[in-house]
């Protein structure tokens, strides 16, 4: 099997230790690739290359926005040409249905094009200032932060990489990127594309390896100017702590336990379908998943019966065959999800749909869990409090709007939330009260490159996408100009 190597300083290189790691297809447990397994030393090498590229020649940061934009468009074009290969790779690696992987790749291509355009837009400010030193003119310029360490999870392998790499490159930074060890293969393809695009040596570096070694080094190394991380809240905390040494900038996109609030006047069939998209899309392995349904008591039974019926009808299978849901990402993760399901049952939640590992036909060798719905849930239950990151949803009821809002906000997280109602004013009142960074009215999950993405509370800080996503990777410098050069007589004898 050909080993997929790290990409450091413009070269494909094996891990310094020579170690490799096997990559598994979760649909059937088969080994599909072998990758270089870097450690802290490989990360240090990549950080050195990125630093030299940025602080040495500085070709990329000094390049005109037009030239950087041209290169980003070239990257998007090659991604487009290799769209099917990229999508198939994410499905093989992660398990998701192929049509969902194709959607991810299309979003990723648009993300590069979006930032290719944005970097040429006017930005910065001009300030009308004057003070005791005489007439002055003041303006700001945006500059790249420097060396950016970027660490991503396994649920949207290519898309999470591009949400970070596209704006960081647009802004003129150097990058050391680490994908999840479970799903590194589309990142290897992306770096092949970056390699062809004509970026100066050392501008982008790929280091595969464990979070504990490569990820930790990126977070703590003083030659890294910024670290952006998408992953669990627990690891996010460790990153923030490790980053304190040189006070590097930190961006954290973390976990969630998002409320999906449904009022009795909502279109029931529509709410059921969006609730399914909210929790079963991507096998429920979505940070913003609508994992807590909070529904008005009067329609609960009807809604739950319909949700269970639709959930029971969902097809599971190899993602390449485009079933409704693919396998979970790994055996270990499947076991975590099954453990949450058993805990919920023990704590008194009533399982009305799914709730078990699925092993029929070809699924026997893979890591499949049926879409699962728990009724009669209460705020103290583990299944209501903790992020499961799988196709498991809880049902709680309310009688008043105030009660609905209180239940929605009864969580340490603040990533996302939705409200379903035919009453427009109520929809606006409720989304305003939900303490979360992303909210939806009468839909669940649509995300756009143009709008900022990020969390409140323990779902993290900073924003990706939109203009905020670019600004995260920029410093702002003020420039003050003396409009009447010459002596101003400040130290003349008085
Ligand atoms: P994880 O936190 O286990 O791992 C994420 C990445 O961090 C991986 O690349 C991992 O190797 C690395 N890592 C692990 N330990 C590290 C350490 N000590 N230092 C540095 N890096 C380390 O998360 P996961 O299981 O890959 O992904 C699932 C989590 O990601 C969920 O909690 C989910 O909600 C979250 N997520 C959030 C968003 C968002 O936008 N907010 C998007 C996707 C996923």
Short mmCIF file of C-alpha atoms and ligand atoms in Angstrom, two decimals:
data_model
loop_
_atom_site.label_atom_id
_atom_site.label_comp_id
_atom_site.label_asym_id
_atom_site.label_seq_id
_atom_site.Cartn_x
_atom_site.Cartn_y
_atom_site.Cartn_z
CA UNK A 1 0.00 0.00 0.00
CA UNK A 2 1.40 3.42 -0.98
CA UNK A 3 1.93 5.52 2.13
CA UNK A 4 0.41 9.02 2.11
CA UNK A 5 3.10 11.33 3.43
CA UNK A 6 3.18 14.65 5.23
CA UNK A 7 3.71 17.81 3.19
CA UNK A 8 6.37 20.05 4.70
CA UNK A 9 8.22 22.95 3.03
CA UNK A 10 6.89 21.98 -0.39
CA UNK A 11 7.97 18.32 -0.15
CA UNK A 12 6.09 15.07 0.52
CA UNK A 13 7.97 13.50 3.42
CA UNK A 14 7.51 10.46 5.70
CA UNK A 15 7.21 10.95 9.45
CA UNK A 16 10.65 11.48 11.02
CA UNK A 17 10.08 8.40 13.17
CA UNK A 18 9.09 6.37 10.08
CA UNK A 19 5.80 5.46 11.78
CA UNK A 20 2.58 5.05 9.83
CA UNK A 21 -1.11 4.66 10.70
CA UNK A 22 -3.81 2.63 8.98
CA UNK A 23 -6.98 4.40 7.85
CA UNK A 24 -10.21 2.39 8.17
CA UNK A 25 -13.42 2.50 6.10
CA UNK A 26 -16.18 2.58 8.75
CA UNK A 27 -18.67 0.99 6.36
CA UNK A 28 -16.89 -2.36 6.54
CA UNK A 29 -13.82 -2.09 8.78
CA UNK A 30 -11.41 -2.48 5.85
CA UNK A 31 -8.03 -0.71 5.70
CA UNK A 32 -8.17 1.80 2.84
CA UNK A 33 -4.87 3.65 3.23
CA UNK A 34 -1.77 4.15 5.32
CA UNK A 35 -0.57 7.59 6.34
CA UNK A 36 2.57 9.07 7.87
CA UNK A 37 2.14 9.26 11.63
CA UNK A 38 3.95 12.42 12.67
CA UNK A 39 4.74 13.51 16.20
CA UNK A 40 5.90 16.74 17.87
CA UNK A 41 9.20 16.75 15.92
CA UNK A 42 7.40 16.72 12.57
CA UNK A 43 5.19 19.56 13.80
CA UNK A 44 8.28 21.57 14.81
CA UNK A 45 9.76 21.05 11.34
CA UNK A 46 6.57 22.26 9.67
CA UNK A 47 6.29 25.25 12.00
CA UNK A 48 9.89 26.18 11.14
CA UNK A 49 9.09 26.02 7.40
CA UNK A 50 5.95 28.10 7.83
CA UNK A 51 7.83 30.65 9.90
CA UNK A 52 10.63 30.96 7.35
CA UNK A 53 8.08 31.41 4.57
CA UNK A 54 6.28 34.17 6.48
CA UNK A 55 9.05 36.03 8.29
CA UNK A 56 11.84 35.28 5.79
CA UNK A 57 11.11 36.03 2.16
CA UNK A 58 7.46 36.71 2.98
CA UNK A 59 6.51 36.18 -0.66
CA UNK A 60 2.91 35.18 0.01
CA UNK A 61 2.08 37.96 2.46
CA UNK A 62 3.75 40.53 0.18
CA UNK A 63 1.95 39.31 -2.93
CA UNK A 64 -0.82 41.58 -4.23
CA UNK A 65 -4.36 40.63 -3.31
CA UNK A 66 -5.02 40.11 -7.03
CA UNK A 67 -2.24 37.51 -7.32
CA UNK A 68 -3.31 35.71 -4.13
CA UNK A 69 -6.87 35.71 -5.41
CA UNK A 70 -5.78 34.19 -8.74
CA UNK A 71 -4.08 31.33 -6.88
CA UNK A 72 -7.15 30.70 -4.69
CA UNK A 73 -9.29 30.51 -7.85
CA UNK A 74 -6.82 28.04 -9.36
CA UNK A 75 -7.17 25.89 -6.25
CA UNK A 76 -10.98 26.02 -6.54
CA UNK A 77 -10.80 25.05 -10.22
CA UNK A 78 -8.66 21.98 -9.54
CA UNK A 79 -10.95 21.00 -6.67
CA UNK A 80 -13.85 21.29 -9.09
CA UNK A 81 -12.07 19.08 -11.62
CA UNK A 82 -11.42 16.50 -8.86
CA UNK A 83 -14.83 16.88 -7.17
CA UNK A 84 -15.88 13.23 -7.54
CA UNK A 85 -12.55 11.92 -6.22
CA UNK A 86 -12.73 14.28 -3.23
CA UNK A 87 -16.33 13.35 -2.43
CA UNK A 88 -15.71 9.63 -2.76
CA UNK A 89 -12.67 9.94 -0.50
CA UNK A 90 -14.65 11.65 2.27
CA UNK A 91 -17.36 8.98 2.00
CA UNK A 92 -14.82 6.13 2.19
CA UNK A 93 -13.00 7.75 5.08
CA UNK A 94 -15.92 9.14 7.12
CA UNK A 95 -18.85 6.95 6.04
CA UNK A 96 -21.30 9.72 5.07
CA UNK A 97 -23.67 9.25 2.11
CA UNK A 98 -22.00 10.24 -1.16
CA UNK A 99 -24.55 12.96 -2.00
CA UNK A 100 -23.79 14.63 1.37
CA UNK A 101 -20.05 14.41 0.67
CA UNK A 102 -20.66 15.97 -2.76
CA UNK A 103 -22.49 18.84 -1.05
CA UNK A 104 -19.49 19.33 1.27
CA UNK A 105 -17.07 19.50 -1.67
CA UNK A 106 -19.27 22.01 -3.53
CA UNK A 107 -19.39 24.19 -0.39
CA UNK A 108 -15.61 23.91 -0.04
CA UNK A 109 -15.04 24.97 -3.67
CA UNK A 110 -17.35 27.97 -3.16
CA UNK A 111 -15.49 28.84 0.03
CA UNK A 112 -12.20 29.26 -1.89
CA UNK A 113 -13.97 31.34 -4.56
CA UNK A 114 -15.72 33.43 -1.92
CA UNK A 115 -12.47 34.39 -0.18
CA UNK A 116 -10.71 34.86 -3.54
CA UNK A 117 -13.25 37.60 -4.21
CA UNK A 118 -13.38 39.02 -0.71
CA UNK A 119 -9.65 39.59 -0.43
CA UNK A 120 -9.90 42.13 -3.27
CA UNK A 121 -12.76 44.07 -1.67
CA UNK A 122 -11.93 47.36 0.04
CA UNK A 123 -11.32 47.04 3.75
CA UNK A 124 -9.89 49.07 6.58
CA UNK A 125 -11.01 52.50 7.74
CA UNK A 126 -10.10 56.13 7.28
CA UNK A 127 -10.47 58.33 10.35
CA UNK A 128 -10.98 62.05 10.59
CA UNK A 129 -8.73 62.86 13.53
CA UNK A 130 -7.03 65.95 14.82
CA UNK A 131 -5.22 66.60 18.08
CA UNK A 132 -2.74 68.76 19.85
CA UNK A 133 0.10 67.63 17.55
CA UNK A 134 -1.44 69.35 14.55
CA UNK A 135 -3.46 68.10 11.58
CA UNK A 136 -3.31 64.33 11.25
CA UNK A 137 -4.82 61.71 9.01
CA UNK A 138 -5.41 58.17 10.28
CA UNK A 139 -6.20 54.94 8.49
CA UNK A 140 -6.06 51.20 9.14
CA UNK A 141 -4.65 48.30 7.18
CA UNK A 142 -5.33 44.61 7.72
CA UNK A 143 -2.33 42.30 7.82
CA UNK A 144 -1.93 38.54 8.18
CA UNK A 145 -1.37 37.20 11.70
CA UNK A 146 1.66 35.08 10.75
CA UNK A 147 2.01 31.33 11.31
CA UNK A 148 -1.43 29.75 11.80
CA UNK A 149 -1.79 26.29 13.31
CA UNK A 150 -5.07 24.67 12.29
CA UNK A 151 -6.56 21.50 13.79
CA UNK A 152 -9.76 19.85 12.54
CA UNK A 153 -12.17 17.00 13.46
CA UNK A 154 -13.44 14.08 11.39
CA UNK A 155 -17.10 14.89 10.74
CA UNK A 156 -16.65 17.15 7.69
CA UNK A 157 -13.07 16.27 6.77
CA UNK A 158 -12.55 18.46 3.70
CA UNK A 159 -15.02 21.21 4.55
CA UNK A 160 -13.60 21.91 8.02
CA UNK A 161 -10.11 22.08 6.49
CA UNK A 162 -11.23 24.57 3.84
CA UNK A 163 -13.16 26.78 6.30
CA UNK A 164 -9.76 27.36 7.90
CA UNK A 165 -7.28 27.18 5.03
CA UNK A 166 -9.15 29.40 2.51
CA UNK A 167 -9.51 32.54 4.69
CA UNK A 168 -6.05 32.10 6.28
CA UNK A 169 -4.43 31.90 2.84
CA UNK A 170 -6.53 34.75 1.46
CA UNK A 171 -5.24 36.93 4.30
CA UNK A 172 -1.60 36.06 3.48
CA UNK A 173 -0.70 33.74 6.37
CA UNK A 174 1.47 30.62 6.53
CA UNK A 175 -0.25 27.43 7.66
CA UNK A 176 0.52 24.25 9.58
CA UNK A 177 -2.52 22.05 9.25
CA UNK A 178 -3.40 18.87 11.17
CA UNK A 179 -6.47 16.82 10.18
CA UNK A 180 -8.15 14.21 12.37
CA UNK A 181 -6.23 10.92 12.25
CA UNK A 182 -9.52 9.14 11.46
CA UNK A 183 -10.16 11.08 8.22
CA UNK A 184 -6.93 12.51 6.75
CA UNK A 185 -7.31 11.37 3.13
CA UNK A 186 -9.18 14.30 1.55
CA UNK A 187 -6.67 16.64 3.22
CA UNK A 188 -3.88 14.79 1.40
CA UNK A 189 -5.75 15.39 -1.88
CA UNK A 190 -6.28 19.04 -0.98
CA UNK A 191 -2.55 19.46 -0.33
CA UNK A 192 -1.80 17.88 -3.73
CA UNK A 193 -3.99 20.62 -5.18
CA UNK A 194 -2.28 23.30 -3.07
CA UNK A 195 1.07 21.92 -4.25
CA UNK A 196 0.04 22.44 -7.89
CA UNK A 197 -1.26 25.96 -7.29
CA UNK A 198 2.07 27.79 -7.16
CA UNK A 199 2.17 28.76 -3.49
CA UNK A 200 5.65 29.73 -2.24
CA UNK A 201 7.47 26.90 -0.41
CA UNK A 202 6.55 26.50 3.26
CA UNK A 203 3.34 28.54 2.96
CA UNK A 204 1.17 25.48 3.58
CA UNK A 205 2.22 22.40 5.54
CA UNK A 206 0.33 19.20 6.36
CA UNK A 207 1.27 17.18 9.43
CA UNK A 208 -0.70 14.03 10.14
CA UNK A 209 -0.50 12.44 13.56
CA UNK A 210 -2.22 12.27 16.90
CA UNK A 211 -3.77 15.23 18.68
CA UNK A 212 -1.79 14.47 21.81
CA UNK A 213 1.53 14.89 19.95
CA UNK A 214 1.12 16.95 16.76
CA UNK A 215 -1.94 18.92 17.91
CA UNK A 216 -0.51 19.72 21.28
CA UNK A 217 2.80 20.91 19.80
CA UNK A 218 0.96 23.25 17.42
CA UNK A 219 -1.07 24.68 20.31
CA UNK A 220 1.90 25.29 22.60
CA UNK A 221 4.76 26.14 20.21
CA UNK A 222 5.88 29.76 20.60
CA UNK A 223 6.64 30.09 16.88
CA UNK A 224 2.95 29.68 16.08
CA UNK A 225 1.13 33.04 16.12
CA UNK A 226 -2.41 31.72 16.10
CA UNK A 227 -4.18 28.42 16.58
CA UNK A 228 -7.66 27.68 15.27
CA UNK A 229 -9.35 24.49 16.36
CA UNK A 230 -12.59 22.70 15.58
CA UNK A 231 -13.41 19.78 17.84
CA UNK A 232 -14.64 18.84 21.27
CA UNK A 233 -15.03 21.29 24.13
CA UNK A 234 -12.73 19.19 26.28
CA UNK A 235 -9.82 19.41 23.80
CA UNK A 236 -10.67 23.07 23.08
CA UNK A 237 -9.99 23.84 26.73
CA UNK A 238 -6.62 22.09 26.55
CA UNK A 239 -5.72 24.07 23.42
CA UNK A 240 -6.60 27.38 25.10
CA UNK A 241 -4.42 26.44 28.08
CA UNK A 242 -1.47 25.34 25.91
CA UNK A 243 -1.74 28.53 23.82
CA UNK A 244 -1.24 30.80 26.82
CA UNK A 245 2.59 30.49 26.78
CA UNK A 246 3.10 33.02 23.96
CA UNK A 247 -0.44 34.45 24.12
CA UNK A 248 -1.10 33.29 20.59
CA UNK A 249 -4.48 34.18 19.10
CA UNK A 250 -7.00 31.36 19.57
CA UNK A 251 -10.17 30.47 17.66
CA UNK A 252 -12.33 27.65 19.02
CA UNK A 253 -15.29 25.96 17.25
CA UNK A 254 -16.48 23.40 19.79
CA UNK A 255 -19.32 21.06 20.67
CA UNK A 256 -23.03 21.63 21.09
CA UNK A 257 -26.31 20.30 22.47
CA UNK A 258 -28.62 22.44 20.44
CA UNK A 259 -32.34 22.96 21.10
CA UNK A 260 -34.97 22.58 18.40
CA UNK A 261 -38.08 24.33 19.76
CA UNK A 262 -41.40 23.41 18.10
CA UNK A 263 -44.68 25.22 18.81
CA UNK A 264 -48.13 23.71 18.27
CA UNK A 265 -48.93 26.09 15.39
CA UNK A 266 -45.94 24.90 13.30
CA UNK A 267 -46.43 22.93 10.10
CA UNK A 268 -46.13 19.47 11.62
CA UNK A 269 -44.91 17.53 8.59
CA UNK A 270 -42.36 20.26 7.82
CA UNK A 271 -41.14 20.31 11.41
CA UNK A 272 -40.71 16.50 11.36
CA UNK A 273 -38.66 16.62 8.17
CA UNK A 274 -36.41 19.47 9.37
CA UNK A 275 -36.01 17.76 12.75
CA UNK A 276 -34.76 14.69 10.88
CA UNK A 277 -32.31 16.83 8.90
CA UNK A 278 -31.34 18.42 12.24
CA UNK A 279 -30.38 15.15 13.90
CA UNK A 280 -29.92 12.41 11.27
CA UNK A 281 -28.01 14.35 8.59
CA UNK A 282 -24.36 13.23 8.52
CA UNK A 283 -25.33 10.44 11.01
CA UNK A 284 -25.95 13.13 13.61
CA UNK A 285 -22.20 13.78 13.69
CA UNK A 286 -22.81 17.50 13.37
CA UNK A 287 -21.68 20.04 15.96
CA UNK A 288 -24.87 22.07 15.45
CA UNK A 289 -27.19 18.99 15.46
CA UNK A 290 -30.68 19.62 16.84
CA UNK A 291 -30.21 16.96 19.48
CA UNK A 292 -32.81 18.31 21.93
CA UNK A 293 -36.36 18.60 20.58
CA UNK A 294 -38.37 20.83 22.89
CA UNK A 295 -42.01 20.61 21.82
CA UNK A 296 -45.35 22.07 22.93
CA UNK A 297 -47.12 19.41 24.98
CA UNK A 298 -50.37 19.43 22.99
CA UNK A 299 -48.72 18.13 19.78
CA UNK A 300 -46.00 15.99 21.31
CA UNK A 301 -47.61 12.56 20.84
CA UNK A 302 -48.53 13.19 17.23
CA UNK A 303 -45.06 14.59 16.43
CA UNK A 304 -43.15 11.79 18.17
CA UNK A 305 -45.24 9.08 16.47
CA UNK A 306 -44.50 10.61 13.06
CA UNK A 307 -40.79 11.15 13.82
CA UNK A 308 -40.45 7.54 14.98
CA UNK A 309 -42.26 6.29 11.88
CA UNK A 310 -39.96 8.28 9.58
CA UNK A 311 -36.86 7.29 11.61
CA UNK A 312 -37.80 3.60 11.40
CA UNK A 313 -38.14 3.95 7.65
CA UNK A 314 -34.63 5.29 7.12
CA UNK A 315 -32.18 3.17 5.14
CA UNK A 316 -28.67 2.50 6.45
CA UNK A 317 -25.77 1.26 4.36
CA UNK A 318 -22.45 1.96 2.68
CA UNK A 319 -22.28 5.69 1.95
CA UNK A 320 -21.24 4.99 -1.65
CA UNK A 321 -24.74 3.52 -2.26
CA UNK A 322 -26.39 6.75 -1.04
CA UNK A 323 -28.52 5.39 1.81
CA UNK A 324 -30.33 7.80 4.17
CA UNK A 325 -27.52 7.34 6.70
CA UNK A 326 -24.04 5.82 6.62
CA UNK A 327 -21.99 4.26 9.43
CA UNK A 328 -20.56 6.22 12.36
CA UNK A 329 -16.93 7.21 11.88
CA UNK A 330 -15.25 4.46 13.93
CA UNK A 331 -15.88 1.45 16.12
CA UNK A 332 -14.79 3.43 19.17
CA UNK A 333 -17.19 6.27 18.41
CA UNK A 334 -20.03 3.81 17.75
CA UNK A 335 -19.40 2.29 21.18
CA UNK A 336 -19.52 5.75 22.78
CA UNK A 337 -22.88 6.44 21.13
CA UNK A 338 -24.23 3.01 22.17
CA UNK A 339 -23.07 3.69 25.72
CA UNK A 340 -25.05 6.95 25.77
CA UNK A 341 -28.10 5.04 24.50
CA UNK A 342 -27.81 2.45 27.30
CA UNK A 343 -27.33 5.19 29.90
CA UNK A 344 -30.47 6.98 28.65
CA UNK A 345 -32.50 3.77 28.97
CA UNK A 346 -31.18 3.19 32.50
CA UNK A 347 -32.00 6.76 33.52
CA UNK A 348 -35.64 6.33 32.42
CA UNK A 349 -35.81 7.87 28.93
CA UNK A 350 -38.25 5.95 26.71
CA UNK A 351 -36.77 4.72 23.43
CA UNK A 352 -39.46 4.98 20.73
CA UNK A 353 -37.26 4.50 17.67
CA UNK A 354 -33.94 2.73 17.04
CA UNK A 355 -31.64 2.51 20.04
CA UNK A 356 -29.36 -0.25 18.82
CA UNK A 357 -26.45 -1.20 16.54
CA UNK A 358 -27.58 -2.19 13.05
CA UNK A 359 -25.94 -5.33 11.65
CA UNK A 360 -28.15 -6.50 8.81
CA UNK A 361 -26.59 -7.69 5.54
CA UNK A 362 -23.38 -5.84 4.61
CA UNK A 363 -23.76 -3.60 7.66
CA UNK A 364 -22.57 -6.44 9.93
CA UNK A 365 -18.92 -5.47 9.48
CA UNK A 366 -19.48 -1.70 9.81
CA UNK A 367 -20.30 0.72 12.62
CA UNK A 368 -24.00 1.48 12.16
CA UNK A 369 -26.48 2.79 14.73
CA UNK A 370 -30.21 3.12 13.92
CA UNK A 371 -31.77 6.60 14.11
CA UNK A 372 -32.80 6.88 17.75
CA UNK A 373 -35.53 8.91 19.48
CA UNK A 374 -35.88 9.16 23.27
CA UNK A 375 -39.23 10.35 24.63
CA UNK A 376 -40.06 11.51 28.19
CA UNK A 377 -36.70 13.14 28.79
CA UNK A 378 -35.93 15.38 31.76
CA UNK A 379 -33.23 18.06 32.17
CA UNK A 380 -31.18 16.00 34.65
CA UNK A 381 -30.63 13.06 32.27
CA UNK A 382 -27.14 12.48 30.82
CA UNK A 383 -28.66 12.13 27.33
CA UNK A 384 -30.11 15.66 27.63
CA UNK A 385 -26.95 17.23 29.04
CA UNK A 386 -24.04 15.72 27.11
CA UNK A 387 -23.16 15.86 23.43
CA UNK A 388 -23.63 12.39 21.89
CA UNK A 389 -22.47 13.30 18.38
CA UNK A 390 -24.62 10.60 16.79
CA UNK A 391 -28.17 10.01 15.47
CA UNK A 392 -29.82 10.32 18.87
CA UNK A 393 -32.46 12.91 19.78
CA UNK A 394 -34.31 13.65 23.02
CA UNK A 395 -37.87 14.90 23.46
CA UNK A 396 -38.90 17.35 26.20
CA UNK A 397 -42.18 19.24 26.43
CA UNK A 398 -43.30 22.74 27.43
CA UNK A 399 -46.57 24.57 28.00
CA UNK A 400 -45.48 28.22 27.72
CA UNK A 401 -43.03 30.21 25.61
CA UNK A 402 -41.07 31.13 28.71
CA UNK A 403 -40.71 27.49 29.68
CA UNK A 404 -39.56 26.66 26.13
CA UNK A 405 -36.83 29.32 26.27
CA UNK A 406 -35.67 28.20 29.71
CA UNK A 407 -35.35 24.59 28.57
CA UNK A 408 -33.56 25.67 25.37
CA UNK A 409 -30.96 27.62 27.35
CA UNK A 410 -30.50 24.96 30.03
CA UNK A 411 -27.12 23.82 28.66
CA UNK A 412 -23.43 24.64 28.98
CA UNK A 413 -23.29 24.91 25.17
CA UNK A 414 -24.38 27.72 22.85
CA UNK A 415 -23.68 26.70 19.29
CA UNK A 416 -27.06 26.55 17.56
CA UNK A 417 -30.84 26.37 17.95
CA UNK A 418 -34.08 26.56 15.99
CA UNK A 419 -37.70 27.53 16.42
CA UNK A 420 -40.71 26.28 14.45
CA UNK A 421 -43.90 28.34 14.57
CA UNK A 422 -46.39 30.05 12.27
CA UNK A 423 -46.27 33.17 14.48
CA UNK A 424 -43.58 35.46 13.07
CA UNK A 425 -43.32 37.72 16.10
CA UNK A 426 -42.93 34.74 18.41
CA UNK A 427 -40.24 33.26 16.16
CA UNK A 428 -38.23 36.49 16.43
CA UNK A 429 -38.76 36.73 20.20
CA UNK A 430 -37.59 33.16 20.77
CA UNK A 431 -34.46 33.29 18.56
CA UNK A 432 -33.51 36.51 20.31
CA UNK A 433 -33.68 34.71 23.66
CA UNK A 434 -31.74 31.61 22.58
CA UNK A 435 -28.12 31.99 23.72
CA UNK A 436 -26.43 30.53 20.64
CA UNK A 437 -24.36 31.70 17.68
CA UNK A 438 -26.41 30.10 14.90
CA UNK A 439 -30.21 30.01 14.85
CA UNK A 440 -32.86 28.94 12.36
CA UNK A 441 -36.56 29.74 11.96
CA UNK A 442 -38.73 27.02 10.40
CA UNK A 443 -35.71 25.10 9.14
CA UNK A 444 -32.64 23.36 10.55
CA UNK A 445 -28.98 23.19 9.43
CA UNK A 446 -28.60 25.33 6.27
CA UNK A 447 -25.19 27.03 6.44
CA UNK A 448 -23.67 29.57 4.09
CA UNK A 449 -20.12 30.70 3.29
CA UNK A 450 -21.39 34.30 3.50
CA UNK A 451 -22.64 34.19 7.12
CA UNK A 452 -20.53 33.91 10.31
CA UNK A 453 -20.35 30.55 12.09
CA UNK A 454 -19.45 30.05 15.75
CA UNK A 455 -20.66 29.55 19.28
CA UNK A 456 -21.57 31.21 22.56
CA UNK A 457 -20.73 29.81 25.99
CA UNK A 458 -18.74 26.54 25.98
CA UNK A 459 -19.22 26.11 22.23
CA UNK A 460 -16.17 28.31 21.77
CA UNK A 461 -15.12 31.73 20.57
CA UNK A 462 -14.27 33.45 17.31
CA UNK A 463 -16.16 33.10 14.04
CA UNK A 464 -15.51 31.25 10.80
CA UNK A 465 -16.90 32.13 7.35
CA UNK A 466 -18.19 35.48 6.15
CA UNK A 467 -16.07 38.58 6.54
CA UNK A 468 -15.52 37.67 10.21
CA UNK A 469 -13.85 34.45 9.09
CA UNK A 470 -11.28 36.49 7.16
CA UNK A 471 -10.80 39.04 9.95
CA UNK A 472 -9.99 36.24 12.42
CA UNK A 473 -6.82 35.66 10.39
CA UNK A 474 -5.87 39.34 10.26
CA UNK A 475 -4.28 41.88 12.55
CA UNK A 476 -5.37 45.50 12.28
CA UNK A 477 -2.72 48.19 12.14
CA UNK A 478 -3.38 51.91 12.51
CA UNK A 479 -1.28 54.33 10.48
CA UNK A 480 -1.18 58.02 11.47
CA UNK A 481 0.14 60.63 9.07
CA UNK A 482 1.32 64.09 9.96
CA UNK A 483 -0.27 66.40 7.36
CA UNK A 484 2.11 69.32 8.05
CA UNK A 485 5.65 67.88 8.22
CA UNK A 486 8.24 70.05 9.94
CA UNK A 487 8.77 71.31 13.42
CA UNK A 488 5.75 71.91 15.61
CA UNK A 489 7.72 73.66 18.37
CA UNK A 490 6.68 71.23 21.09
CA UNK A 491 9.89 71.64 23.14
CA UNK A 492 10.41 75.36 22.54
CA UNK A 493 11.24 77.18 25.71
CA UNK A 494 8.11 78.48 27.31
P1 LIG B 1 -11.62 16.01 19.12
O1 LIG B 1 -11.65 17.21 19.99
O2 LIG B 1 -11.41 14.69 19.73
O3 LIG B 1 -10.49 16.16 18.01
C1 LIG B 1 -10.42 17.25 17.12
C2 LIG B 1 -9.00 17.40 16.62
O4 LIG B 1 -8.16 17.75 17.73
C3 LIG B 1 -8.40 16.15 16.00
O5 LIG B 1 -7.59 16.50 14.91
C4 LIG B 1 -7.56 15.60 17.16
O6 LIG B 1 -6.49 14.79 16.70
C5 LIG B 1 -7.05 16.88 17.79
N1 LIG B 1 -6.64 16.77 19.20
C6 LIG B 1 -7.01 15.83 20.11
N2 LIG B 1 -6.41 16.08 21.30
C7 LIG B 1 -5.66 17.19 21.14
C8 LIG B 1 -4.82 17.96 22.01
N3 LIG B 1 -4.63 17.62 23.29
N4 LIG B 1 -4.22 19.06 21.51
C9 LIG B 1 -4.42 19.44 20.23
N5 LIG B 1 -5.19 18.75 19.37
C10 LIG B 1 -5.81 17.64 19.81
O7 LIG B 1 -12.99 16.07 18.28
P2 LIG B 1 -13.53 15.02 17.21
O8 LIG B 1 -13.96 13.80 17.94
O9 LIG B 1 -12.56 14.89 16.09
O10 LIG B 1 -14.80 15.83 16.65
C11 LIG B 1 -16.01 15.88 17.30
C12 LIG B 1 -16.17 17.17 18.07
O11 LIG B 1 -15.97 18.28 17.19
C13 LIG B 1 -17.58 17.35 18.60
O12 LIG B 1 -17.53 17.81 19.92
C14 LIG B 1 -18.18 18.40 17.68
O13 LIG B 1 -19.24 19.12 18.23
C15 LIG B 1 -17.00 19.25 17.37
N6 LIG B 1 -17.22 20.03 16.14
C16 LIG B 1 -17.46 21.37 16.25
C17 LIG B 1 -17.71 22.13 15.10
C18 LIG B 1 -18.01 23.61 15.17
O14 LIG B 1 -18.00 24.27 14.13
N7 LIG B 1 -18.28 24.18 16.34
C19 LIG B 1 -17.68 21.51 13.84
C20 LIG B 1 -17.41 20.15 13.78
C21 LIG B 1 -17.18 19.41 14.93
#
